[in-house]
Structure formats: structure tokens, C-alpha cells
PDB file of C-alpha atoms and ligand atoms in Angstrom:
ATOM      1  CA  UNK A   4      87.244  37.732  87.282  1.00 98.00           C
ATOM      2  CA  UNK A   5      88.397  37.154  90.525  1.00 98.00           C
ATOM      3  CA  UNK A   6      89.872  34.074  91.063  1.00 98.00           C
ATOM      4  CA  UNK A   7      91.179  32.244  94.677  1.00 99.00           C
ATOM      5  CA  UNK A   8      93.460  29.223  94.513  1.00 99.00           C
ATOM      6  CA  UNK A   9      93.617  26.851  97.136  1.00 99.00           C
ATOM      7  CA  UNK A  10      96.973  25.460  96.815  1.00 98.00           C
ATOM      8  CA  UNK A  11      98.591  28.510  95.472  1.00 98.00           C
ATOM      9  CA  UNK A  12     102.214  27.437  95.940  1.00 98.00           C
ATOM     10  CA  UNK A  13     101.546  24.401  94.567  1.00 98.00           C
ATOM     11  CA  UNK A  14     103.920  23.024  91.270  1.00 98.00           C
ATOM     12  CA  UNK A  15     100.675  23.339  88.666  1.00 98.00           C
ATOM     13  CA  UNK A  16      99.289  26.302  90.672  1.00 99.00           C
ATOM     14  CA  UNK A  17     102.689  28.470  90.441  1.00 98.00           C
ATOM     15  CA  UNK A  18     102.017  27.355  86.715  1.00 98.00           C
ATOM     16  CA  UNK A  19      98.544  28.648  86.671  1.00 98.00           C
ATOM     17  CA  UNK A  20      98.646  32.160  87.719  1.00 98.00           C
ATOM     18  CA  UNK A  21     100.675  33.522  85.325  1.00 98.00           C
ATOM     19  CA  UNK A  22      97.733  32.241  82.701  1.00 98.00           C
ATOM     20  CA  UNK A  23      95.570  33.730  84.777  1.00 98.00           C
ATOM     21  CA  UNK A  24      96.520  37.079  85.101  1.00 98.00           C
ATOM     22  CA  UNK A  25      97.406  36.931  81.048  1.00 98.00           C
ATOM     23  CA  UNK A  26      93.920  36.376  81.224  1.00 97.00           C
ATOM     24  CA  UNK A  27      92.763  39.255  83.169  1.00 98.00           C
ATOM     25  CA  UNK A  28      92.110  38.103  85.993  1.00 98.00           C
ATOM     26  CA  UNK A  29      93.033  38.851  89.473  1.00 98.00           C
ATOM     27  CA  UNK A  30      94.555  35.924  92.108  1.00 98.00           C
ATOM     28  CA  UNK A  31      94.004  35.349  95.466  1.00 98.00           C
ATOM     29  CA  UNK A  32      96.695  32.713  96.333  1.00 98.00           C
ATOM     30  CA  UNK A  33      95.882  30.832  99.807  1.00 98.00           C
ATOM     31  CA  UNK A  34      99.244  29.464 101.043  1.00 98.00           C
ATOM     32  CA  UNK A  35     100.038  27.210 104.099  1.00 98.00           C
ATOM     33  CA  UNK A  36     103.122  28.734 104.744  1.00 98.00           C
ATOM     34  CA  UNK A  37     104.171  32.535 105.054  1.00 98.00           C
ATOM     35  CA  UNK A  38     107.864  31.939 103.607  1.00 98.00           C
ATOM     36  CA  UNK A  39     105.996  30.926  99.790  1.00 98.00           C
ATOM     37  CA  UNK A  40     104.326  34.658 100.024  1.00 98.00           C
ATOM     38  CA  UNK A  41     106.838  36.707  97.908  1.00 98.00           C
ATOM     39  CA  UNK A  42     107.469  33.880  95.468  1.00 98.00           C
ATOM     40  CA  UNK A  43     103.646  33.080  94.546  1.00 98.00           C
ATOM     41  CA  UNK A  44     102.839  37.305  94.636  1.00 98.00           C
ATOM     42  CA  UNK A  45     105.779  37.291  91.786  1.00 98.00           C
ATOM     43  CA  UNK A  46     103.977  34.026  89.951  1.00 98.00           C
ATOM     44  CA  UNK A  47     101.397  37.101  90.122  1.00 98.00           C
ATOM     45  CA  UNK A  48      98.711  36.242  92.895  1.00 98.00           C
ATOM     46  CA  UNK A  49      98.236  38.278  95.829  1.00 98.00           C
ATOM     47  CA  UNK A  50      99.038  35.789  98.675  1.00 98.00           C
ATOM     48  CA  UNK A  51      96.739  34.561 101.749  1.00 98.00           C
ATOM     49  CA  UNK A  52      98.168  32.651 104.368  1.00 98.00           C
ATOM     50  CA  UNK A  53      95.499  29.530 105.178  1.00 98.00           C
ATOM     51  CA  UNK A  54      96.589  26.420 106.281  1.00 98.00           C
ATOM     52  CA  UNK A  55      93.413  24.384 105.250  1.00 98.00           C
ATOM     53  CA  UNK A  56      94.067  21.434 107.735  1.00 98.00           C
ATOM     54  CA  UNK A  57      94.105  24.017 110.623  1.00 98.00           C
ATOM     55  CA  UNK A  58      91.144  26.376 109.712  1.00 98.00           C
ATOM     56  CA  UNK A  59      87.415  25.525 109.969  1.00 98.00           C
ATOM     57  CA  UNK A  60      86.243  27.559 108.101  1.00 98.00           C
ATOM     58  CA  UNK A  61      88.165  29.021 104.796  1.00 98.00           C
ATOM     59  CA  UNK A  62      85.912  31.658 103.512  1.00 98.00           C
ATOM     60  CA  UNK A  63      87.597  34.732 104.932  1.00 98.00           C
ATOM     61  CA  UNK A  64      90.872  34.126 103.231  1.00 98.00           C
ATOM     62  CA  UNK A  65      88.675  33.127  99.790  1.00 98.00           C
ATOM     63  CA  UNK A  66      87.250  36.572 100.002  1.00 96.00           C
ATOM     64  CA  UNK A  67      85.091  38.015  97.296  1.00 96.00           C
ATOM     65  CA  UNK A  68      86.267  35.808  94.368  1.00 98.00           C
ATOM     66  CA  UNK A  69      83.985  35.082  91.478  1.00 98.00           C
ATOM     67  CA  UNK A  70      85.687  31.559  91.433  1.00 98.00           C
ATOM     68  CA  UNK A  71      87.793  28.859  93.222  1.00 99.00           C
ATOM     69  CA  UNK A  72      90.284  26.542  92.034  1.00 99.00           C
ATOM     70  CA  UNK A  73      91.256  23.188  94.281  1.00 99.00           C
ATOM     71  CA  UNK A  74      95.410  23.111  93.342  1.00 99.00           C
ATOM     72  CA  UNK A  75      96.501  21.541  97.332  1.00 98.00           C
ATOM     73  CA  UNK A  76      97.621  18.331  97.392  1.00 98.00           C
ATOM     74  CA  UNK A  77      99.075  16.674 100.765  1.00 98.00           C
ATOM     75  CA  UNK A  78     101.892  15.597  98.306  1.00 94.00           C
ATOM     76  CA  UNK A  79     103.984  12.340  97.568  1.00 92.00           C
ATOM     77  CA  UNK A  80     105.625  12.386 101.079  1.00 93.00           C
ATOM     78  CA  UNK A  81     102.761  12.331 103.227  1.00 97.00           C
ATOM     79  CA  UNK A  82     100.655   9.081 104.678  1.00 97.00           C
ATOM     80  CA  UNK A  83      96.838   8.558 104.618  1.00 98.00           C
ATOM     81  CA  UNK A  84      95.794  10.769 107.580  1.00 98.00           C
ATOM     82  CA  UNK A  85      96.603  14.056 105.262  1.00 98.00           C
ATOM     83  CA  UNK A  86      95.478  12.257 102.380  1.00 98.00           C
ATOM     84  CA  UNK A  87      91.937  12.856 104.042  1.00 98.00           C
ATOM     85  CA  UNK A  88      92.800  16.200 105.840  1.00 98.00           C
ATOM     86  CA  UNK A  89      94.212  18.021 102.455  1.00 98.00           C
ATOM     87  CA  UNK A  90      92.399  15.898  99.617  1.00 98.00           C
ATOM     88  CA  UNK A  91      89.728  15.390 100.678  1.00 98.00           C
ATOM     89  CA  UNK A  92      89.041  17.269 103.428  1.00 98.00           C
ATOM     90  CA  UNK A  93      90.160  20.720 101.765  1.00 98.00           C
ATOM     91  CA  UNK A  94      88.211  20.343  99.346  1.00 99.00           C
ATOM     92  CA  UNK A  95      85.332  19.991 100.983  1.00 98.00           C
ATOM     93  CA  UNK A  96      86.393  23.047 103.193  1.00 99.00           C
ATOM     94  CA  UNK A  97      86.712  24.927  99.840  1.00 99.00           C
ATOM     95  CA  UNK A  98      83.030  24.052  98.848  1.00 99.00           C
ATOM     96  CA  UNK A  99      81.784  24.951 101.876  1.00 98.00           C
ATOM     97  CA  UNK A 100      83.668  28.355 101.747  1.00 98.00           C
ATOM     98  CA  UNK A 101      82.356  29.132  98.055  1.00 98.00           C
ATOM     99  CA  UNK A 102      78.966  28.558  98.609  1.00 98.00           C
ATOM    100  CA  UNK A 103      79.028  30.641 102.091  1.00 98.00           C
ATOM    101  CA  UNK A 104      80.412  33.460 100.162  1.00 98.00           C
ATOM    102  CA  UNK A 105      77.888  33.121  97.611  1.00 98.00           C
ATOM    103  CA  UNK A 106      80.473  32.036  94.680  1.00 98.00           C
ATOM    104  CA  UNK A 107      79.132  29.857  91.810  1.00 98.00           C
ATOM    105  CA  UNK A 108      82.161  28.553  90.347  1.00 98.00           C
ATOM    106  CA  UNK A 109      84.955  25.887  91.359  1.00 99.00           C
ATOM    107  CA  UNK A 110      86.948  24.238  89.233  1.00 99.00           C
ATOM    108  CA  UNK A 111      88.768  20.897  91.053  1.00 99.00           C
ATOM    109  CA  UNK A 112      92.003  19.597  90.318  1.00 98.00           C
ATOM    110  CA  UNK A 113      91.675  15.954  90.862  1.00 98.00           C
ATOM    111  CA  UNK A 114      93.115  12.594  89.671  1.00 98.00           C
ATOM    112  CA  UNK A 115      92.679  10.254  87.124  1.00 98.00           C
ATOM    113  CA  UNK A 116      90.352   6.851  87.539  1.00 97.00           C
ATOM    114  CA  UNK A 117      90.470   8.079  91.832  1.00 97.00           C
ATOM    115  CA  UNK A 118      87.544   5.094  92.006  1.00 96.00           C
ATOM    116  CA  UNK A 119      89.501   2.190  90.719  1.00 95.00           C
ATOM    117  CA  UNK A 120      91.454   1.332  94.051  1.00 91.00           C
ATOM    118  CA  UNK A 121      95.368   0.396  93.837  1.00 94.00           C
ATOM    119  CA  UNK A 122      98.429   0.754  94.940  1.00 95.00           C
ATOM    120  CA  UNK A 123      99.957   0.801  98.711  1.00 97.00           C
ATOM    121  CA  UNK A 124      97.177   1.519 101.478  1.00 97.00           C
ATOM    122  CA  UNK A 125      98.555   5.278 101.527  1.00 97.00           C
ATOM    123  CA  UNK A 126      97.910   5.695  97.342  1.00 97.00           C
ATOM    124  CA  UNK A 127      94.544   3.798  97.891  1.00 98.00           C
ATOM    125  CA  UNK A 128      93.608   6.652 100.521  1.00 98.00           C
ATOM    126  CA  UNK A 129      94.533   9.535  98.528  1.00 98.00           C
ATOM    127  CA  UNK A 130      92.719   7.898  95.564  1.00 98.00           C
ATOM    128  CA  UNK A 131      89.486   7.060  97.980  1.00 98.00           C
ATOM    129  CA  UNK A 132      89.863  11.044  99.266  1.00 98.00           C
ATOM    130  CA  UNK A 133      90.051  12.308  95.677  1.00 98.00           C
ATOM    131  CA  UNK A 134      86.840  10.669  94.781  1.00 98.00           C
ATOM    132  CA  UNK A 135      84.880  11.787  97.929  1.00 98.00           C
ATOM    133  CA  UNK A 136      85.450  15.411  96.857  1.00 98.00           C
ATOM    134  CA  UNK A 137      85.096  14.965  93.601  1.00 98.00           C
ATOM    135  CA  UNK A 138      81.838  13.118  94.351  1.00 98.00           C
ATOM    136  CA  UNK A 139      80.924  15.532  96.865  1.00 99.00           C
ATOM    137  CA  UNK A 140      81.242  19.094  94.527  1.00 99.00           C
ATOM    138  CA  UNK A 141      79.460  16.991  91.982  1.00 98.00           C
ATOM    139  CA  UNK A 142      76.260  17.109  94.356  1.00 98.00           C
ATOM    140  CA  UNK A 143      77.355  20.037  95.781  1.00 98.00           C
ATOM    141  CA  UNK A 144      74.968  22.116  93.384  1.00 98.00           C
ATOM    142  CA  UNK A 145      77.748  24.439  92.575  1.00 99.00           C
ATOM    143  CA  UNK A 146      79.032  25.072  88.897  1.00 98.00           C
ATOM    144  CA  UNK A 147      81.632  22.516  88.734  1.00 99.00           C
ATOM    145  CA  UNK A 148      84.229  21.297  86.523  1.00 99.00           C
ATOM    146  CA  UNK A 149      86.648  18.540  87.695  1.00 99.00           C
ATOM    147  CA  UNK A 150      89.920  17.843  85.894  1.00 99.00           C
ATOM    148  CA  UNK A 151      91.813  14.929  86.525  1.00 98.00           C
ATOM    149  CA  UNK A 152      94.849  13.916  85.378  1.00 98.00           C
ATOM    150  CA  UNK A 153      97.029  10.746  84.605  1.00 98.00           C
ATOM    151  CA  UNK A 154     100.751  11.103  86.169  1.00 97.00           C
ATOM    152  CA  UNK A 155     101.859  14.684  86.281  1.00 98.00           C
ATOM    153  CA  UNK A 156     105.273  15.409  84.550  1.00 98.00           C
ATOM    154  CA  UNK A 157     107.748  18.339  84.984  1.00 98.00           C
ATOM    155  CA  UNK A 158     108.343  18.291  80.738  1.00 98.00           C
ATOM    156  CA  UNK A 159     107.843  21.472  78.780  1.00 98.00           C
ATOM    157  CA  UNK A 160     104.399  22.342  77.605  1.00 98.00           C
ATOM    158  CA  UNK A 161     103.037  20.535  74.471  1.00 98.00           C
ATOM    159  CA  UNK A 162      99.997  22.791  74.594  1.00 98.00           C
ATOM    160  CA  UNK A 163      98.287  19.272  72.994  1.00 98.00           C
ATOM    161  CA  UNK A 164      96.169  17.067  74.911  1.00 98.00           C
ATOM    162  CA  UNK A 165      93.633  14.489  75.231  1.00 98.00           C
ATOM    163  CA  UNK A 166      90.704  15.143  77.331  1.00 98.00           C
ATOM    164  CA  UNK A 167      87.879  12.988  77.931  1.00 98.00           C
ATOM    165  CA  UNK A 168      85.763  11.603  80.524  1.00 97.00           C
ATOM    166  CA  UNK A 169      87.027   8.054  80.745  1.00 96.00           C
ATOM    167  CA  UNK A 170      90.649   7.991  79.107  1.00 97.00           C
ATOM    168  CA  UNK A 171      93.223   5.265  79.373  1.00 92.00           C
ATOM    169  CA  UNK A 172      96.485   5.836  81.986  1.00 91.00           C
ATOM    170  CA  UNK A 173      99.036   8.438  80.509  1.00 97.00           C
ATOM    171  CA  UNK A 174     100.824  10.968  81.891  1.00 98.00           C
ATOM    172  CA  UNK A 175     100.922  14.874  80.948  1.00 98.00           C
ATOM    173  CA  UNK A 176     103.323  17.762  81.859  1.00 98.00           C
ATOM    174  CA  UNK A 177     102.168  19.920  84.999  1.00 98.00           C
ATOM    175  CA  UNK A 178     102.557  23.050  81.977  1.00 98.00           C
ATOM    176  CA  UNK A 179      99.128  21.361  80.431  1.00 98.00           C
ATOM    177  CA  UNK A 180      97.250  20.749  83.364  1.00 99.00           C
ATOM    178  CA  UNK A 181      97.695  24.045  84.372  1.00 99.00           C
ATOM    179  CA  UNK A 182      96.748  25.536  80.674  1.00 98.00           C
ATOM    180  CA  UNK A 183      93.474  23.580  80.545  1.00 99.00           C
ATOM    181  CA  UNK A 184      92.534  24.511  83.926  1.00 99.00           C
ATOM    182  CA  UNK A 185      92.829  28.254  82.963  1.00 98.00           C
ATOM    183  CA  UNK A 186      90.889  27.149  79.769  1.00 98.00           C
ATOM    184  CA  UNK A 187      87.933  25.545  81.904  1.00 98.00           C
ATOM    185  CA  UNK A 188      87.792  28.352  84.173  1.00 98.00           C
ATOM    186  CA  UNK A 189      86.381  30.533  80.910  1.00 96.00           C
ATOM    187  CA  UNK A 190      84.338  28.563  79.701  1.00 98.00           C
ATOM    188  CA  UNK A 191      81.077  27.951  80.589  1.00 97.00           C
ATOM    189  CA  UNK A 192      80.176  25.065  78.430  1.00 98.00           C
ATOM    190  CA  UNK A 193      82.435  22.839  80.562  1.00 98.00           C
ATOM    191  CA  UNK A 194      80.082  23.285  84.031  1.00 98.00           C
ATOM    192  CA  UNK A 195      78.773  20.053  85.112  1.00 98.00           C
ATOM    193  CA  UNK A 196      82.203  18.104  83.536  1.00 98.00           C
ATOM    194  CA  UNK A 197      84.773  15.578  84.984  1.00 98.00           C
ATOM    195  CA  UNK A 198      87.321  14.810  82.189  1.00 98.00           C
ATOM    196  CA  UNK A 199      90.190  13.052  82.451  1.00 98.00           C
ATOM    197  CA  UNK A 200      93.200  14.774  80.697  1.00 98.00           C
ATOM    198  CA  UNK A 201      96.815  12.874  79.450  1.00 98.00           C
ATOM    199  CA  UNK A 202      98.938  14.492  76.755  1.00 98.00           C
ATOM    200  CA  UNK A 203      97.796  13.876  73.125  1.00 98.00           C
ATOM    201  CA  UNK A 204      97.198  15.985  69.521  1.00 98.00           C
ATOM    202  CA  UNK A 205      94.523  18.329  70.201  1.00 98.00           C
ATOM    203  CA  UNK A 206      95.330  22.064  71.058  1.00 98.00           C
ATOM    204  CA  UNK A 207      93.999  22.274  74.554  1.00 98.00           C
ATOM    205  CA  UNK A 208      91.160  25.202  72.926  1.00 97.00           C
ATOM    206  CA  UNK A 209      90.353  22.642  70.591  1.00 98.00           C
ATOM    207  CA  UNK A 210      90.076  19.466  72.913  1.00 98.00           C
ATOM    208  CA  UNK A 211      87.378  21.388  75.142  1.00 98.00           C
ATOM    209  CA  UNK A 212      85.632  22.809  72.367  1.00 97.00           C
ATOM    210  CA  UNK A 213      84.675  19.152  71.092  1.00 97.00           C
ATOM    211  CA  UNK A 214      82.984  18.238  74.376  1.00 98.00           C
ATOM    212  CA  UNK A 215      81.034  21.114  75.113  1.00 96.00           C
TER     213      UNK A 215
HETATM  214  N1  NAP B 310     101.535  13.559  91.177  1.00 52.76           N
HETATM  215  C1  NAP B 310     100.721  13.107  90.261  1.00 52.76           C
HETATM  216  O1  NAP B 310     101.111  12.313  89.379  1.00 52.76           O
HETATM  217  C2  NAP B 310      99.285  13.563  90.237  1.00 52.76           C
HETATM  218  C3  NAP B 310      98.429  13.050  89.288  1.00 52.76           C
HETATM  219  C4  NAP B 310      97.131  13.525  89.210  1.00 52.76           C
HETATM  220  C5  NAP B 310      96.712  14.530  90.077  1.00 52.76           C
HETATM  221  N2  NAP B 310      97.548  15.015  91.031  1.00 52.76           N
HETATM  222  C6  NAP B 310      97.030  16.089  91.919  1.00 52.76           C
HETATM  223  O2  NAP B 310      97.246  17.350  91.301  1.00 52.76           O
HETATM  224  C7  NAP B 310      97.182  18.364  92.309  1.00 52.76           C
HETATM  225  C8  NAP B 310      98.279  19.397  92.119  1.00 52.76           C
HETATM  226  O3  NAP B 310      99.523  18.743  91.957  1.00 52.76           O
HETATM  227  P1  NAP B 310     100.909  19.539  92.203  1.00 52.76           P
HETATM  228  O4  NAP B 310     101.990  18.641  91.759  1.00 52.76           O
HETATM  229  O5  NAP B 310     100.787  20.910  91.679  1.00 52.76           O
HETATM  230  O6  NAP B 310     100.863  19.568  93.816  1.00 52.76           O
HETATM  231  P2  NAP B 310     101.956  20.126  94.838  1.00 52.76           P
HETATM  232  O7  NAP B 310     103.090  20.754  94.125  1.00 52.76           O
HETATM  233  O8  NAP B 310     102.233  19.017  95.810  1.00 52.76           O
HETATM  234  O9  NAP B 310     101.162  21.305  95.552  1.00 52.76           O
HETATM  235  C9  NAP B 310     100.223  21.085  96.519  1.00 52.76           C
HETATM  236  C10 NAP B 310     100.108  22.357  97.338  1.00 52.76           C
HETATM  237  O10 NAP B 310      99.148  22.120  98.373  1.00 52.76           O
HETATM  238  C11 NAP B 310      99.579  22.834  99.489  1.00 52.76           C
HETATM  239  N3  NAP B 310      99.064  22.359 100.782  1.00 52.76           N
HETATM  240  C12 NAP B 310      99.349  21.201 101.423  1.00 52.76           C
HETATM  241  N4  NAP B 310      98.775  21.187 102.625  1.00 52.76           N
HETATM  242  C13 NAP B 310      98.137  22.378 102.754  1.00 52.76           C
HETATM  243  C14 NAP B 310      97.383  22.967 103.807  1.00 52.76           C
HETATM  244  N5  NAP B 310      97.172  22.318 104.945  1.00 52.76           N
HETATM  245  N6  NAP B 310      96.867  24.190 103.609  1.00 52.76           N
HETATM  246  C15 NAP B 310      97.070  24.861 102.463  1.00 52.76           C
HETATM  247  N7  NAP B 310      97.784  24.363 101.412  1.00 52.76           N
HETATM  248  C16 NAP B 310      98.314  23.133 101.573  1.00 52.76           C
HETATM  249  C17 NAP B 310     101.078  22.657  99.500  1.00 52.76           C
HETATM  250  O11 NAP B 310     101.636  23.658 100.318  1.00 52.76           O
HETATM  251  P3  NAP B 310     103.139  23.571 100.866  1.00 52.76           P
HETATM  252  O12 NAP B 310     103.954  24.062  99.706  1.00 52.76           O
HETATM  253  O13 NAP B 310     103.142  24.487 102.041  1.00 52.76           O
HETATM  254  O14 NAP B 310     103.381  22.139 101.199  1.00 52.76           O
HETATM  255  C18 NAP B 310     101.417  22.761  98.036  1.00 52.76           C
HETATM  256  O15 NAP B 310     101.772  24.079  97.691  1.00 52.76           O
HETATM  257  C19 NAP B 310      97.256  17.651  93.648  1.00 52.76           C
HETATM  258  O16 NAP B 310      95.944  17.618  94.202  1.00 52.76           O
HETATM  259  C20 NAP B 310      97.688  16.249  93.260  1.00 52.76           C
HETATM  260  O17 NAP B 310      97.222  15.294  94.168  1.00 52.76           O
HETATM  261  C21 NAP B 310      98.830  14.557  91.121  1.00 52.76           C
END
């Protein structure tokens, strides 16, 4: 399938493509910035450069993908205004795009418990834009799965997990995230899903295949 990532430079995204393509499928990466375009075409996806804060409208650089994936992320170093611009506002742009080009699927990379305020005013805002998107592809009529994950680690892979829609705070290696995002993609039993994910014992195959 054809798949465009939003994001695509992105720590979990650079992660994700090269499950993708082992996968068969074939990337569209949108960057923000031109300099990432040789490094995320090596990660194997075939770069587009789209800064979402700046365009309108998104679709052209989506394309004709089968599927999107939500990787941006304003990032720890930003303050509230791009927590709304990127987080939430991307990701609304991204919805927007896929159903203007007709594409069913989108698969969201969110955060864990986003609806249970806390933190500094900044955290709260990224949390409060998190759960607008998510909220807003949930009604979006579109075939949805959200995954959203406790704090993301730079560890190796454990390939286990726990997944679940409600799940206590952990943490779980970027490596996973990225793994059970390429897992979700597949499979259609997991439309119409928002899990949370932390590490745990459960092969990520396994994990999905008891809630679907
Ligand atoms: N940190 C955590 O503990 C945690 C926990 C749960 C969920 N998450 C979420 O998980 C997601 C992925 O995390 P990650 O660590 O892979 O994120 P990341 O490394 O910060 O990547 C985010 C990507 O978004 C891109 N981006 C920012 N502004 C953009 C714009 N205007 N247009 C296009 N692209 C833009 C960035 O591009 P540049 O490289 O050009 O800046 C970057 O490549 C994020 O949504 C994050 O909020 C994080």
C-alpha cells in the first residue's frame, strides 16, 4: 500500500519506514525541512517537503496514498502556541487532507491519558491538543486507529508490549511504538481503536491479536 507519513523525520517515524517498506509498502515522507530529505529517502521513504504549520491545505504533498500516519510532534523544546499548530492542528490538517483525497485510513500517533490534565501550562497544552485530534479523527468518520503511548524511550526494541485502552503510566522504547504502528496499519481489525501502549510480555502480533 501506499503509505504518507506526516512527521517523516521524526525519531519513531525514521523508525517506521524501514518496517514499512519490509512490509511492502511504499513511503511518502512529508518533511518540514529540505536538509532531512536524503536521510529519511535512505530510512527508505521518498521525501515531500511540507511544513504543516505553514500550508493550508496538505493534500498535494499526501498524494495518492492508500493511508496516513500522524508521526509530527512540535517536540520537547517548543511552548503551547506549536503545541496547537503541530499537535493538534496538523493533525487535523492531515484529516482534512485524507478525506479530500478520498483515503480511508489514518493511523494517529498520540499520547497516553492526553485528557487527564498535568504538568506545566506548556505539557497541559500539548496534552489538551493531543486529545482534540484524537477526539476529532474519532468523529472524523475515517478508519481510525489511535496509538498512544506512555514516555517514549531511546532503548533497544523488546518487540513485547502491553496494549490496551486504559493502561497505567509506563514508558516504552520509540523501536516498539514504531513496530506496533506498522502492525496497526495491516490490520483491519484494529479500525475504530485508541489503545494505550507501554512495554510489557506480549509479542506486539500477539498483543493486537487479543483485542481485535
Ligand atoms: N516524548 C514522549 O515521551 C512522548 C510520549 C507519547 C507520545 N509522544 C508523541 O509521539 C510522537 C512522535 O514522537 P517522536 O519522538 O518520534 O517525535 P519527534 O522526533 O519530535 O518528531 C516529530 C517530527 O515532527 C516534525 N514537525 C514539527 N513541526 C513540523 C511542521 N510544521 N511540519 C512538518 N513536520 C513537522 C519534526 O520535524 P523537524 O525535524 O523539522 O523538527 C519532527 O521530525 C509525537 O507526536 C509526540 O508528541 C511523545
Amino acid at each position: 500500500m501506499k503509505v504518507a507519513v506526516l512527521g517523516a523525520h521524526g525519531q519513531i517515524a525514521m523508525l517506521l519506514h524501514p518496517i514499512l517498506r519490509s512490509n511492502g509498502n511504499q513511503i511518502t515522507g512529508l518533511i518540514r525541512n529540505p536538509d532531512h530529505a536524503a536521510e529519511v529517502e535512505r530510512a527508505g521513504a521518498k521525501p515531500v517537503v511540507c511544513d504543516v504549520e505553514a500550508e493550508e491545505d496538505i493534500s498535494p504533498a499526501v498524494g495518492d496514498a492508500d493511508a496516513v500516519i500522524f508521526a509530527a510532534g512540535a517536540g520537547p523544546g517548543s511552548g503551547a502556541e506549536r503545541k496547537w499548530s503541530v499537535d493538534r492542528d496538523g493533525a487535523l490538517k492531515l484529516i482534512e487532507a485524507a478525506k479530500k483525497k478520498g483515503i480511508r485510513r489514518y493511523v494517529m500517533i498520540s499520547a497516553m491519558k492526553a485528557e487527564e490534565p498535568r504538568g506545566n501550562e506548556v505539557f497541559q497544552a500539548y496534552l489538551e491538543a493531543k486529545s482534540q485530534a484524537d477526539k476529532a479523527l474519532r468523529e472524523s468518520g475515517l478508519d481510525y486507529t489511535i496509538i498512544r503511548p506512555g514516555r517514549l524511550t531511546d532503548d533497544l526494541p523488546a518487540g513485547r508490549v502491553t496494549l490496551g485502552p486504559d493502561l497505567e503510566s509506563g514508558e516504552i522504547p520509540r523501536a516498539d511504538v514504531a513496530t506496533v504502528v506498522a502492525e496497526v496499519l495491516e490490520n483491519q481489525g484494529t479500525i475504530g481503536h485508541q489503545w494505550d501502549v507501554v512495554s510489557g510480555d506480549i509479542p506486539v502480533e500477539n498483543a493486537i491479536k487479543r483485542l481485535v
